[in-house]
PDB file of C-alpha atoms and ligand atoms in Angstrom:
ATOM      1  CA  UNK I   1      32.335 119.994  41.206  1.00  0.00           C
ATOM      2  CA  UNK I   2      29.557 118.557  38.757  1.00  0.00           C
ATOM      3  CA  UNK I   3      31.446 115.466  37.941  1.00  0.00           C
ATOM      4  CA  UNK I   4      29.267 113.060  40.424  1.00  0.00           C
ATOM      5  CA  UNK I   5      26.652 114.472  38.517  1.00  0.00           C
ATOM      6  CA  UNK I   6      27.975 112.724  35.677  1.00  0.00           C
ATOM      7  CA  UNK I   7      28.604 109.427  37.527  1.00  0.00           C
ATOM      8  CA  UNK I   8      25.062 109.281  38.961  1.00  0.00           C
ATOM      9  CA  UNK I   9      23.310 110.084  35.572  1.00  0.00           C
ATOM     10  CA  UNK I  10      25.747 107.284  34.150  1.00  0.00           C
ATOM     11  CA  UNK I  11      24.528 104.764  36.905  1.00  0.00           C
ATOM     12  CA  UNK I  12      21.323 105.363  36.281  1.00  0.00           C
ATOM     13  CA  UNK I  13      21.656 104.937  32.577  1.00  0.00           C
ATOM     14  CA  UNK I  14      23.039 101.922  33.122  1.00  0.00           C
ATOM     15  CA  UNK I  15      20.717 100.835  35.622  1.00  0.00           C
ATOM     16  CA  UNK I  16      17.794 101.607  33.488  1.00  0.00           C
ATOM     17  CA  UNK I  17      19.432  99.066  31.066  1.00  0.00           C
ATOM     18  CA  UNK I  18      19.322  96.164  33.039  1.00  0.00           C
ATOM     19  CA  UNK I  19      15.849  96.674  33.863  1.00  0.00           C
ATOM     20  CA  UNK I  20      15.161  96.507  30.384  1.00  0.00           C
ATOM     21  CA  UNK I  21      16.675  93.727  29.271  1.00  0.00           C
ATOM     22  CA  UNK I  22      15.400  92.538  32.253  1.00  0.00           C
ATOM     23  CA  UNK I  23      12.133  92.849  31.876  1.00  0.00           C
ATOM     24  CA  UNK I  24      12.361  91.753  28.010  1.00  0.00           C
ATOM     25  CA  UNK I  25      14.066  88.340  29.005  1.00  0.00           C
ATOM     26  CA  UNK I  26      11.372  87.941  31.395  1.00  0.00           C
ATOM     27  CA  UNK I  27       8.466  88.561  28.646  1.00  0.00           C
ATOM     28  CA  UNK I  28       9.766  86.118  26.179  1.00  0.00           C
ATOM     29  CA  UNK I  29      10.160  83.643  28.840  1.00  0.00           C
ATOM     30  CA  UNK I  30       6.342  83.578  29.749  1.00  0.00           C
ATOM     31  CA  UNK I  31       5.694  83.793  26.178  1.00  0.00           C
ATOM     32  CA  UNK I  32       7.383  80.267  25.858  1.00  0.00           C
ATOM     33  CA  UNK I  33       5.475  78.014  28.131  1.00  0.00           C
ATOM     34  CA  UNK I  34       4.253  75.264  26.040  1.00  0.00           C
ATOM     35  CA  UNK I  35       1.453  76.828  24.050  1.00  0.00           C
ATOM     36  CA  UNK I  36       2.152  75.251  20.576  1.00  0.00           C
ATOM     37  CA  UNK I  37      -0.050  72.152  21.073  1.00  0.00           C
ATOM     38  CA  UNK I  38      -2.785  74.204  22.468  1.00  0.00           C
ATOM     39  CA  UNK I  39      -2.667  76.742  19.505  1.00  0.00           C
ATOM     40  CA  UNK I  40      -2.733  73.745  17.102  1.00  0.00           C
ATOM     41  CA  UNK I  41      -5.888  72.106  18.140  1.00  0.00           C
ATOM     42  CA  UNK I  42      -7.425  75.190  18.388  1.00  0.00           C
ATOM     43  CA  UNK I  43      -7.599  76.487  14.734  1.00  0.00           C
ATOM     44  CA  UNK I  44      -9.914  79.034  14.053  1.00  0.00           C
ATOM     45  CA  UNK I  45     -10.265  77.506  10.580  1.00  0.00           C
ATOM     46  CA  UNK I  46     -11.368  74.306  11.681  1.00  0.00           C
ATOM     47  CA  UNK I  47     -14.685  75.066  12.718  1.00  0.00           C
ATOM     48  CA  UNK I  48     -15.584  75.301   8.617  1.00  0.00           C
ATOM     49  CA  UNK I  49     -13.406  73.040   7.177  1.00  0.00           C
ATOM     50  CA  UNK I  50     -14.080  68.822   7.062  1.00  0.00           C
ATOM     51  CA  UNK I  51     -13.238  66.583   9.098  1.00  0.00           C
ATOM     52  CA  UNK I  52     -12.589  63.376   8.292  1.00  0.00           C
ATOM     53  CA  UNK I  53     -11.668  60.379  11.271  1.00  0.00           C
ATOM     54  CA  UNK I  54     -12.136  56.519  10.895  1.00  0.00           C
ATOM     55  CA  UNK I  55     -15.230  54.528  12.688  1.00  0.00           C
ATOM     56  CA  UNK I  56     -12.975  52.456  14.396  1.00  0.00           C
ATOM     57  CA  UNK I  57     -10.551  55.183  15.886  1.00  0.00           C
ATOM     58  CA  UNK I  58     -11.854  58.269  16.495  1.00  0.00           C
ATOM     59  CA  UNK I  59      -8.154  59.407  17.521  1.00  0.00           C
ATOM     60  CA  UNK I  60      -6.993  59.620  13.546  1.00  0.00           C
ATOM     61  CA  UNK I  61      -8.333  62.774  12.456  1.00  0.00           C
ATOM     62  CA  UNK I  62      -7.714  64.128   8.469  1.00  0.00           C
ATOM     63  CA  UNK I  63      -9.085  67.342   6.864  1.00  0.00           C
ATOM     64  CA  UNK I  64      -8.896  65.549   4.167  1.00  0.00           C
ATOM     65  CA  UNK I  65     -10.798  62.330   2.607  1.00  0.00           C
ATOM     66  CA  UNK I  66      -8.456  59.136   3.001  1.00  0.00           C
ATOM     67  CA  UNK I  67      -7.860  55.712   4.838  1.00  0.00           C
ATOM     68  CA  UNK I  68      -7.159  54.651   8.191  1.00  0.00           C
ATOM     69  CA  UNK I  69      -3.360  54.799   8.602  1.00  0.00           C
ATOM     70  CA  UNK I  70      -3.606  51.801  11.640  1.00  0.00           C
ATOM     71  CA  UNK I  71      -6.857  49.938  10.425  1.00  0.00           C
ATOM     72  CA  UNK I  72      -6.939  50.946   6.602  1.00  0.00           C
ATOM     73  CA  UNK I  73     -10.671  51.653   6.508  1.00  0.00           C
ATOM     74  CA  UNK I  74     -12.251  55.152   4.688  1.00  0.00           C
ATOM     75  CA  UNK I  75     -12.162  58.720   6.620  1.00  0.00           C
ATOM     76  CA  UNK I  76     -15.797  59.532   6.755  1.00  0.00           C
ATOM     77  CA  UNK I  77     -17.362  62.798   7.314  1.00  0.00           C
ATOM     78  CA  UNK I  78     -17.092  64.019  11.557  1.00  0.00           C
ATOM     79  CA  UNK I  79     -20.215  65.854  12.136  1.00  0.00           C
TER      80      UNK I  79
HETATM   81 ZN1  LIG U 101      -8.909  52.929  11.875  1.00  0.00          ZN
END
């Protein structure tokens, strides 16, 4: 008479499983909530590197020298 044995340990097993994949669908899913624009403005980098924006709007930012893609004036130096 050990074979409920077997069909509780297998119900467990299986139990365990779902938990787990569970529990890993969950994690991804608060992984994903929107952080990409947040991560790009924040570059570690940044805080060395040049920027460049136009006098007129302060919006267009380069890291790189160059003109104005709406008004056509020089990137200067952001301080
Ligand atoms: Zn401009």
């Amino acid at each position: 008479m050990k074979r409920w044995l077997w069909v509780v340990a297998v119900a467990l097993a299986a139990l365990l499983l779902i938990v787990v994949v569970a529990a890993g669908c969950k994690s991804t899913g608060a992984t994903s909530t929107g952080q990409g624009q947040t991560g790009a403005a924040a570059t570690p980098a940044a805080s060395t590197a040049a920027v460049y924006t136009c006098p007129m709007h302060p919006d267009v930012v380069s890291d790189k020298p160059g003109r104005c893609p709406k008004c056509g004036m020089d990137l200067v130096l952001k301080k």
